[in-house]
């Protein structure tokens, strides 16, 4: 079992910045990928950014050049630096973690979500 605790959400004006953090609890499971997804009211959850244990990253087109995902493997913590925020970035942001396969199966865990609100 892996528990994820997110922090750093809040209210910011358009053009501003926020930094989200997500810390994973110690576990016998070794985490491979960590990432951020977001879900706005009435919309499906969508990938924002993800990073592997080796540092490879992937971003949604809508956030490329504005958001940066990073990771501290020693602390099992992933960060999302969000610059140039736009009102359309307003969502609940969820952290997730995917383990390396255990007996052929990967396990995915989710955080509780943190609200990001960007005012015009």
mmCIF file of N, CA and C in Angstrom:
data_model
loop_
_atom_site.group_PDB
_atom_site.id
_atom_site.type_symbol
_atom_site.label_atom_id
_atom_site.label_comp_id
_atom_site.label_asym_id
_atom_site.label_seq_id
_atom_site.Cartn_x
_atom_site.Cartn_y
_atom_site.Cartn_z
ATOM 1 N N UNK A 1 0.854 -1.192 0.000
ATOM 2 C CA UNK A 1 0.000 0.000 0.000
ATOM 3 C C UNK A 1 0.884 1.235 0.000
ATOM 4 N N UNK A 2 0.516 2.220 -0.827
ATOM 5 C CA UNK A 2 1.231 3.496 -0.896
ATOM 6 C C UNK A 2 0.230 4.611 -0.637
ATOM 7 N N UNK A 3 0.542 5.487 0.275
ATOM 8 C CA UNK A 3 -0.305 6.653 0.531
ATOM 9 C C UNK A 3 0.364 7.886 -0.048
ATOM 10 N N UNK A 4 -0.431 8.719 -0.692
ATOM 11 C CA UNK A 4 0.071 9.932 -1.330
ATOM 12 C C UNK A 4 -0.565 11.145 -0.660
ATOM 13 N N UNK A 5 0.259 12.096 -0.263
ATOM 14 C CA UNK A 5 -0.227 13.307 0.382
ATOM 15 C C UNK A 5 0.187 14.513 -0.447
ATOM 16 N N UNK A 6 -0.814 15.242 -0.933
ATOM 17 C CA UNK A 6 -0.563 16.392 -1.801
ATOM 18 C C UNK A 6 -0.639 17.689 -0.995
ATOM 19 N N UNK A 7 0.050 18.695 -1.489
ATOM 20 C CA UNK A 7 -0.030 20.021 -0.890
ATOM 21 C C UNK A 7 0.337 21.049 -1.941
ATOM 22 N N UNK A 8 -0.024 22.309 -1.666
ATOM 23 C CA UNK A 8 0.416 23.395 -2.530
ATOM 24 C C UNK A 8 -0.656 24.022 -3.394
ATOM 25 N N UNK A 9 -1.871 23.494 -3.364
ATOM 26 C CA UNK A 9 -2.926 24.110 -4.165
ATOM 27 C C UNK A 9 -3.361 25.434 -3.565
ATOM 28 N N UNK A 10 -4.230 26.139 -4.285
ATOM 29 C CA UNK A 10 -4.727 27.401 -3.776
ATOM 30 C C UNK A 10 -5.311 28.258 -4.868
ATOM 31 N N UNK A 11 -5.492 29.537 -4.523
ATOM 32 C CA UNK A 11 -6.067 30.518 -5.439
ATOM 33 C C UNK A 11 -4.967 31.453 -5.918
ATOM 34 N N UNK A 12 -4.916 31.670 -7.209
ATOM 35 C CA UNK A 12 -3.894 32.541 -7.782
ATOM 36 C C UNK A 12 -4.491 33.288 -8.973
ATOM 37 N N UNK A 13 -3.958 34.459 -9.241
ATOM 38 C CA UNK A 13 -4.410 35.226 -10.398
ATOM 39 C C UNK A 13 -3.769 34.688 -11.680
ATOM 40 N N UNK A 14 -4.443 34.915 -12.786
ATOM 41 C CA UNK A 14 -3.896 34.501 -14.079
ATOM 42 C C UNK A 14 -2.498 35.089 -14.264
ATOM 43 N N UNK A 15 -1.608 34.249 -14.770
ATOM 44 C CA UNK A 15 -0.216 34.644 -14.940
ATOM 45 C C UNK A 15 0.660 34.299 -13.761
ATOM 46 N N UNK A 16 0.056 33.912 -12.660
ATOM 47 C CA UNK A 16 0.800 33.582 -11.456
ATOM 48 C C UNK A 16 1.339 32.167 -11.468
ATOM 49 N N UNK A 17 1.938 31.797 -10.333
ATOM 50 C CA UNK A 17 2.587 30.489 -10.215
ATOM 51 C C UNK A 17 2.151 29.784 -8.935
ATOM 52 N N UNK A 18 2.189 28.481 -9.000
ATOM 53 C CA UNK A 18 1.977 27.624 -7.833
ATOM 54 C C UNK A 18 2.894 26.413 -7.964
ATOM 55 N N UNK A 19 3.243 25.842 -6.826
ATOM 56 C CA UNK A 19 4.040 24.618 -6.823
ATOM 57 C C UNK A 19 3.309 23.559 -6.010
ATOM 58 N N UNK A 20 2.987 22.460 -6.654
ATOM 59 C CA UNK A 20 2.347 21.339 -5.981
ATOM 60 C C UNK A 20 3.399 20.317 -5.566
ATOM 61 N N UNK A 21 3.166 19.695 -4.427
ATOM 62 C CA UNK A 21 4.042 18.622 -3.944
ATOM 63 C C UNK A 21 3.198 17.399 -3.624
ATOM 64 N N UNK A 22 3.805 16.241 -3.791
ATOM 65 C CA UNK A 22 3.116 14.994 -3.466
ATOM 66 C C UNK A 22 4.144 14.038 -2.888
ATOM 67 N N UNK A 23 3.959 13.668 -1.629
ATOM 68 C CA UNK A 23 4.883 12.770 -0.956
ATOM 69 C C UNK A 23 4.253 11.390 -0.812
ATOM 70 N N UNK A 24 5.005 10.380 -1.212
ATOM 71 C CA UNK A 24 4.540 9.000 -1.094
ATOM 72 C C UNK A 24 5.081 8.384 0.186
ATOM 73 N N UNK A 25 4.236 7.625 0.861
ATOM 74 C CA UNK A 25 4.662 6.976 2.100
ATOM 75 C C UNK A 25 5.656 5.858 1.796
ATOM 76 N N UNK A 26 6.443 5.526 2.823
ATOM 77 C CA UNK A 26 7.363 4.389 2.680
ATOM 78 C C UNK A 26 6.550 3.121 2.506
ATOM 79 N N UNK A 27 7.030 2.277 1.626
ATOM 80 C CA UNK A 27 6.268 1.064 1.316
ATOM 81 C C UNK A 27 7.222 -0.002 0.815
ATOM 82 N N UNK A 28 6.795 -1.235 0.890
ATOM 83 C CA UNK A 28 7.598 -2.308 0.323
ATOM 84 C C UNK A 28 7.542 -2.273 -1.204
ATOM 85 N N UNK A 29 6.570 -1.513 -1.725
ATOM 86 C CA UNK A 29 6.457 -1.375 -3.176
ATOM 87 C C UNK A 29 7.426 -0.292 -3.660
ATOM 88 N N UNK A 30 8.070 -0.544 -4.762
ATOM 89 C CA UNK A 30 8.979 0.431 -5.352
ATOM 90 C C UNK A 30 8.230 1.173 -6.453
ATOM 91 N N UNK A 31 8.242 2.487 -6.368
ATOM 92 C CA UNK A 31 7.476 3.306 -7.297
ATOM 93 C C UNK A 31 8.270 3.551 -8.568
ATOM 94 N N UNK A 32 7.634 3.352 -9.708
ATOM 95 C CA UNK A 32 8.238 3.675 -10.995
ATOM 96 C C UNK A 32 7.787 5.067 -11.413
ATOM 97 N N UNK A 33 6.605 5.174 -11.954
ATOM 98 C CA UNK A 33 6.122 6.474 -12.432
ATOM 99 C C UNK A 33 5.361 7.232 -11.343
ATOM 100 N N UNK A 34 5.517 8.540 -11.368
ATOM 101 C CA UNK A 34 4.684 9.435 -10.566
ATOM 102 C C UNK A 34 4.187 10.531 -11.489
ATOM 103 N N UNK A 35 3.024 11.051 -11.190
ATOM 104 C CA UNK A 35 2.499 12.061 -12.095
ATOM 105 C C UNK A 35 1.372 12.863 -11.491
ATOM 106 N N UNK A 36 0.893 13.783 -12.303
ATOM 107 C CA UNK A 36 -0.218 14.654 -11.928
ATOM 108 C C UNK A 36 -1.299 14.578 -13.003
ATOM 109 N N UNK A 37 -2.516 14.431 -12.554
ATOM 110 C CA UNK A 37 -3.681 14.521 -13.410
ATOM 111 C C UNK A 37 -4.567 15.624 -12.855
ATOM 112 N N UNK A 38 -5.533 16.067 -13.650
ATOM 113 C CA UNK A 38 -6.469 17.067 -13.147
ATOM 114 C C UNK A 38 -7.870 16.778 -13.676
ATOM 115 N N UNK A 39 -8.840 17.239 -12.920
ATOM 116 C CA UNK A 39 -10.229 17.039 -13.300
ATOM 117 C C UNK A 39 -11.033 18.272 -12.939
ATOM 118 N N UNK A 40 -11.598 18.901 -13.967
ATOM 119 C CA UNK A 40 -12.477 20.051 -13.767
ATOM 120 C C UNK A 40 -13.917 19.551 -13.689
ATOM 121 N N UNK A 41 -14.808 20.335 -13.090
ATOM 122 C CA UNK A 41 -16.217 19.920 -12.973
ATOM 123 C C UNK A 41 -16.813 19.585 -14.331
ATOM 124 N N UNK A 42 -17.441 18.428 -14.417
ATOM 125 C CA UNK A 42 -18.109 18.021 -15.647
ATOM 126 C C UNK A 42 -17.182 17.500 -16.722
ATOM 127 N N UNK A 43 -15.906 17.378 -16.405
ATOM 128 C CA UNK A 43 -14.938 16.902 -17.406
ATOM 129 C C UNK A 43 -14.247 15.646 -16.912
ATOM 130 N N UNK A 44 -13.637 14.929 -17.861
ATOM 131 C CA UNK A 44 -12.899 13.729 -17.500
ATOM 132 C C UNK A 44 -11.547 14.093 -16.914
ATOM 133 N N UNK A 45 -11.027 13.190 -16.097
ATOM 134 C CA UNK A 45 -9.683 13.390 -15.560
ATOM 135 C C UNK A 45 -8.686 13.266 -16.709
ATOM 136 N N UNK A 46 -7.715 14.167 -16.722
ATOM 137 C CA UNK A 46 -6.738 14.172 -17.807
ATOM 138 C C UNK A 46 -5.324 14.238 -17.251
ATOM 139 N N UNK A 47 -4.410 13.661 -18.007
ATOM 140 C CA UNK A 47 -3.002 13.706 -17.628
ATOM 141 C C UNK A 47 -2.470 15.124 -17.769
ATOM 142 N N UNK A 48 -1.713 15.562 -16.793
ATOM 143 C CA UNK A 48 -1.013 16.850 -16.867
ATOM 144 C C UNK A 48 0.460 16.597 -17.171
ATOM 145 N N UNK A 49 1.096 15.790 -16.329
ATOM 146 C CA UNK A 49 2.513 15.487 -16.519
ATOM 147 C C UNK A 49 2.854 14.234 -15.732
ATOM 148 N N UNK A 50 3.883 13.537 -16.193
ATOM 149 C CA UNK A 50 4.337 12.333 -15.509
ATOM 150 C C UNK A 50 5.838 12.208 -15.647
ATOM 151 N N UNK A 51 6.431 11.489 -14.688
ATOM 152 C CA UNK A 51 7.884 11.338 -14.671
ATOM 153 C C UNK A 51 8.219 9.951 -14.159
ATOM 154 N N UNK A 52 9.181 9.303 -14.816
ATOM 155 C CA UNK A 52 9.596 7.968 -14.388
ATOM 156 C C UNK A 52 10.696 8.083 -13.335
ATOM 157 N N UNK A 53 11.031 6.952 -12.744
ATOM 158 C CA UNK A 53 12.095 6.946 -11.747
ATOM 159 C C UNK A 53 13.432 7.327 -12.375
ATOM 160 N N UNK A 54 13.558 7.130 -13.686
ATOM 161 C CA UNK A 54 14.779 7.505 -14.385
ATOM 162 C C UNK A 54 14.810 8.945 -14.837
ATOM 163 N N UNK A 55 13.704 9.662 -14.659
ATOM 164 C CA UNK A 55 13.674 11.080 -14.986
ATOM 165 C C UNK A 55 13.045 11.428 -16.328
ATOM 166 N N UNK A 56 12.554 10.446 -17.060
ATOM 167 C CA UNK A 56 11.872 10.750 -18.320
ATOM 168 C C UNK A 56 10.523 11.393 -18.027
ATOM 169 N N UNK A 57 10.197 12.419 -18.804
ATOM 170 C CA UNK A 57 8.973 13.177 -18.541
ATOM 171 C C UNK A 57 8.051 13.179 -19.752
ATOM 172 N N UNK A 58 6.786 13.445 -19.475
ATOM 173 C CA UNK A 58 5.766 13.549 -20.512
ATOM 174 C C UNK A 58 4.762 14.600 -20.047
ATOM 175 N N UNK A 59 4.376 15.500 -20.960
ATOM 176 C CA UNK A 59 3.464 16.583 -20.619
ATOM 177 C C UNK A 59 2.268 16.624 -21.562
ATOM 178 N N UNK A 60 1.151 17.076 -21.044
ATOM 179 C CA UNK A 60 0.027 17.393 -21.906
ATOM 180 C C UNK A 60 0.405 18.606 -22.751
ATOM 181 N N UNK A 61 -0.079 18.641 -23.987
ATOM 182 C CA UNK A 61 0.255 19.760 -24.869
ATOM 183 C C UNK A 61 -0.163 21.096 -24.253
ATOM 184 N N UNK A 62 -1.258 21.097 -23.519
ATOM 185 C CA UNK A 62 -1.801 22.351 -22.978
ATOM 186 C C UNK A 62 -0.921 22.982 -21.907
ATOM 187 N N UNK A 63 0.023 22.218 -21.356
ATOM 188 C CA UNK A 63 0.865 22.762 -20.276
ATOM 189 C C UNK A 63 2.339 22.832 -20.646
ATOM 190 N N UNK A 64 2.691 22.328 -21.812
ATOM 191 C CA UNK A 64 4.098 22.354 -22.228
ATOM 192 C C UNK A 64 4.625 23.774 -22.254
ATOM 193 N N UNK A 65 5.815 23.962 -21.696
ATOM 194 C CA UNK A 65 6.423 25.281 -21.655
ATOM 195 C C UNK A 65 5.989 26.108 -20.459
ATOM 196 N N UNK A 66 4.967 25.671 -19.737
ATOM 197 C CA UNK A 66 4.491 26.419 -18.564
ATOM 198 C C UNK A 66 4.674 25.625 -17.272
ATOM 199 N N UNK A 67 4.475 24.321 -17.338
ATOM 200 C CA UNK A 67 4.572 23.462 -16.152
ATOM 201 C C UNK A 67 5.843 22.622 -16.229
ATOM 202 N N UNK A 68 6.413 22.355 -15.069
ATOM 203 C CA UNK A 68 7.592 21.489 -14.990
ATOM 204 C C UNK A 68 7.397 20.472 -13.881
ATOM 205 N N UNK A 69 7.548 19.206 -14.220
ATOM 206 C CA UNK A 69 7.462 18.146 -13.224
ATOM 207 C C UNK A 69 8.872 17.726 -12.839
ATOM 208 N N UNK A 70 9.067 17.476 -11.552
ATOM 209 C CA UNK A 70 10.362 17.015 -11.069
ATOM 210 C C UNK A 70 10.133 16.035 -9.935
ATOM 211 N N UNK A 71 11.228 15.400 -9.528
ATOM 212 C CA UNK A 71 11.054 14.306 -8.572
ATOM 213 C C UNK A 71 12.313 14.163 -7.718
ATOM 214 N N UNK A 72 12.099 13.874 -6.455
ATOM 215 C CA UNK A 72 13.183 13.556 -5.535
ATOM 216 C C UNK A 72 12.983 12.104 -5.135
ATOM 217 N N UNK A 73 13.734 11.209 -5.770
ATOM 218 C CA UNK A 73 13.548 9.781 -5.515
ATOM 219 C C UNK A 73 13.877 9.406 -4.068
ATOM 220 N N UNK A 74 14.839 10.089 -3.479
ATOM 221 C CA UNK A 74 15.206 9.769 -2.098
ATOM 222 C C UNK A 74 14.060 10.063 -1.137
ATOM 223 N N UNK A 75 13.257 11.065 -1.483
ATOM 224 C CA UNK A 75 12.126 11.447 -0.628
ATOM 225 C C UNK A 75 10.799 10.897 -1.150
ATOM 226 N N UNK A 76 10.849 10.173 -2.272
ATOM 227 C CA UNK A 76 9.608 9.670 -2.889
ATOM 228 C C UNK A 76 8.592 10.791 -3.059
ATOM 229 N N UNK A 77 9.071 11.922 -3.534
ATOM 230 C CA UNK A 77 8.228 13.103 -3.672
ATOM 231 C C UNK A 77 8.287 13.604 -5.101
ATOM 232 N N UNK A 78 7.132 13.994 -5.628
ATOM 233 C CA UNK A 78 7.058 14.573 -6.960
ATOM 234 C C UNK A 78 6.511 15.991 -6.838
ATOM 235 N N UNK A 79 7.007 16.882 -7.688
ATOM 236 C CA UNK A 79 6.624 18.285 -7.658
ATOM 237 C C UNK A 79 6.059 18.689 -9.020
ATOM 238 N N UNK A 80 5.188 19.674 -9.000
ATOM 239 C CA UNK A 80 4.703 20.265 -10.243
ATOM 240 C C UNK A 80 4.789 21.778 -10.092
ATOM 241 N N UNK A 81 5.744 22.364 -10.799
ATOM 242 C CA UNK A 81 5.876 23.823 -10.822
ATOM 243 C C UNK A 81 4.999 24.339 -11.943
ATOM 244 N N UNK A 82 4.052 25.186 -11.603
ATOM 245 C CA UNK A 82 3.101 25.699 -12.577
ATOM 246 C C UNK A 82 3.296 27.198 -12.707
ATOM 247 N N UNK A 83 3.742 27.629 -13.874
ATOM 248 C CA UNK A 83 3.935 29.043 -14.173
ATOM 249 C C UNK A 83 2.978 29.466 -15.264
ATOM 250 N N UNK A 84 2.756 30.760 -15.362
ATOM 251 C CA UNK A 84 1.871 31.257 -16.409
ATOM 252 C C UNK A 84 0.485 30.652 -16.334
ATOM 253 N N UNK A 85 -0.047 30.549 -15.131
ATOM 254 C CA UNK A 85 -1.342 29.886 -14.966
ATOM 255 C C UNK A 85 -2.461 30.645 -15.670
ATOM 256 N N UNK A 86 -3.395 29.873 -16.200
ATOM 257 C CA UNK A 86 -4.542 30.409 -16.928
ATOM 258 C C UNK A 86 -5.831 29.967 -16.234
ATOM 259 N N UNK A 87 -6.914 30.697 -16.399
ATOM 260 C CA UNK A 87 -8.191 30.268 -15.786
ATOM 261 C C UNK A 87 -8.582 28.842 -16.176
ATOM 262 N N UNK A 88 -8.230 28.428 -17.370
ATOM 263 C CA UNK A 88 -8.579 27.063 -17.799
ATOM 264 C C UNK A 88 -7.759 25.997 -17.095
ATOM 265 N N UNK A 89 -6.768 26.372 -16.317
ATOM 266 C CA UNK A 89 -6.014 25.409 -15.502
ATOM 267 C C UNK A 89 -6.744 25.095 -14.205
ATOM 268 N N UNK A 90 -7.820 25.815 -13.931
ATOM 269 C CA UNK A 90 -8.583 25.574 -12.716
ATOM 270 C C UNK A 90 -9.125 24.157 -12.699
ATOM 271 N N UNK A 91 -8.762 23.400 -11.683
ATOM 272 C CA UNK A 91 -9.156 21.988 -11.564
ATOM 273 C C UNK A 91 -8.774 21.483 -10.189
ATOM 274 N N UNK A 92 -9.221 20.278 -9.898
ATOM 275 C CA UNK A 92 -8.644 19.529 -8.799
ATOM 276 C C UNK A 92 -7.486 18.717 -9.379
ATOM 277 N N UNK A 93 -6.319 18.856 -8.772
ATOM 278 C CA UNK A 93 -5.121 18.169 -9.251
ATOM 279 C C UNK A 93 -4.856 16.948 -8.369
ATOM 280 N N UNK A 94 -4.666 15.813 -9.030
ATOM 281 C CA UNK A 94 -4.452 14.549 -8.331
ATOM 282 C C UNK A 94 -3.059 14.012 -8.644
ATOM 283 N N UNK A 95 -2.384 13.595 -7.615
ATOM 284 C CA UNK A 95 -1.104 12.921 -7.763
ATOM 285 C C UNK A 95 -1.356 11.423 -7.910
ATOM 286 N N UNK A 96 -0.536 10.750 -8.710
ATOM 287 C CA UNK A 96 -0.636 9.296 -8.750
ATOM 288 C C UNK A 96 0.752 8.676 -8.789
ATOM 289 N N UNK A 97 0.796 7.433 -8.386
ATOM 290 C CA UNK A 97 2.053 6.682 -8.387
ATOM 291 C C UNK A 97 1.781 5.272 -8.906
ATOM 292 N N UNK A 98 2.681 4.802 -9.754
ATOM 293 C CA UNK A 98 2.565 3.457 -10.323
ATOM 294 C C UNK A 98 3.800 2.667 -9.925
ATOM 295 N N UNK A 99 3.584 1.492 -9.370
ATOM 296 C CA UNK A 99 4.717 0.700 -8.905
ATOM 297 C C UNK A 99 5.359 -0.065 -10.061
ATOM 298 N N UNK A 100 6.568 -0.522 -9.819
ATOM 299 C CA UNK A 100 7.157 -1.512 -10.710
ATOM 300 C C UNK A 100 6.332 -2.803 -10.566
ATOM 301 N N UNK A 101 6.341 -3.628 -11.602
ATOM 302 C CA UNK A 101 5.541 -4.854 -11.537
ATOM 303 C C UNK A 101 5.941 -5.748 -10.361
ATOM 304 N N UNK A 102 4.925 -6.283 -9.714
ATOM 305 C CA UNK A 102 5.109 -7.252 -8.635
ATOM 306 C C UNK A 102 4.386 -8.507 -9.070
ATOM 307 N N UNK A 103 5.154 -9.556 -9.314
ATOM 308 C CA UNK A 103 4.575 -10.789 -9.864
ATOM 309 C C UNK A 103 3.735 -10.459 -11.097
ATOM 310 N N UNK A 104 4.288 -9.585 -11.950
ATOM 311 C CA UNK A 104 3.658 -9.265 -13.222
ATOM 312 C C UNK A 104 2.559 -8.231 -13.164
ATOM 313 N N UNK A 105 2.308 -7.649 -12.025
ATOM 314 C CA UNK A 105 1.213 -6.690 -11.926
ATOM 315 C C UNK A 105 1.713 -5.355 -11.369
ATOM 316 N N UNK A 106 1.293 -4.259 -12.037
ATOM 317 C CA UNK A 106 1.570 -2.913 -11.539
ATOM 318 C C UNK A 106 0.401 -2.445 -10.672
ATOM 319 N N UNK A 107 0.714 -1.651 -9.674
ATOM 320 C CA UNK A 107 -0.324 -1.086 -8.809
ATOM 321 C C UNK A 107 -0.307 0.434 -8.939
ATOM 322 N N UNK A 108 -1.500 1.038 -9.027
ATOM 323 C CA UNK A 108 -1.640 2.487 -9.153
ATOM 324 C C UNK A 108 -2.340 3.032 -7.917
ATOM 325 N N UNK A 109 -1.752 4.092 -7.376
ATOM 326 C CA UNK A 109 -2.320 4.749 -6.206
ATOM 327 C C UNK A 109 -2.576 6.216 -6.517
ATOM 328 N N UNK A 110 -3.598 6.781 -5.852
ATOM 329 C CA UNK A 110 -3.994 8.172 -6.086
ATOM 330 C C UNK A 110 -4.024 8.943 -4.778
ATOM 331 N N UNK A 111 -3.688 10.223 -4.878
ATOM 332 C CA UNK A 111 -3.848 11.124 -3.757
ATOM 333 C C UNK A 111 -5.285 11.607 -3.651
ATOM 334 N N UNK A 112 -5.538 12.425 -2.625
ATOM 335 C CA UNK A 112 -6.904 12.880 -2.366
ATOM 336 C C UNK A 112 -7.294 14.076 -3.236
ATOM 337 N N UNK A 113 -6.326 14.702 -3.867
ATOM 338 C CA UNK A 113 -6.593 15.850 -4.720
ATOM 339 C C UNK A 113 -6.386 17.168 -4.005
ATOM 340 N N UNK A 114 -5.949 18.164 -4.759
ATOM 341 C CA UNK A 114 -5.784 19.507 -4.225
ATOM 342 C C UNK A 114 -6.346 20.501 -5.238
ATOM 343 N N UNK A 115 -7.103 21.460 -4.741
ATOM 344 C CA UNK A 115 -7.796 22.410 -5.629
ATOM 345 C C UNK A 115 -6.841 23.517 -6.076
ATOM 346 N N UNK A 116 -6.838 23.766 -7.375
ATOM 347 C CA UNK A 116 -6.127 24.904 -7.949
ATOM 348 C C UNK A 116 -7.164 25.772 -8.652
ATOM 349 N N UNK A 117 -7.229 27.032 -8.246
ATOM 350 C CA UNK A 117 -8.180 27.964 -8.838
ATOM 351 C C UNK A 117 -7.416 29.171 -9.369
ATOM 352 N N UNK A 118 -7.629 29.468 -10.643
ATOM 353 C CA UNK A 118 -6.950 30.596 -11.286
ATOM 354 C C UNK A 118 -8.012 31.628 -11.666
ATOM 355 N N UNK A 119 -7.915 32.800 -11.094
ATOM 356 C CA UNK A 119 -8.875 33.853 -11.375
ATOM 357 C C UNK A 119 -8.412 34.685 -12.574
ATOM 358 N N UNK A 120 -9.351 35.214 -13.355
ATOM 359 C CA UNK A 120 -8.989 35.998 -14.557
ATOM 360 C C UNK A 120 -8.211 37.257 -14.202
#
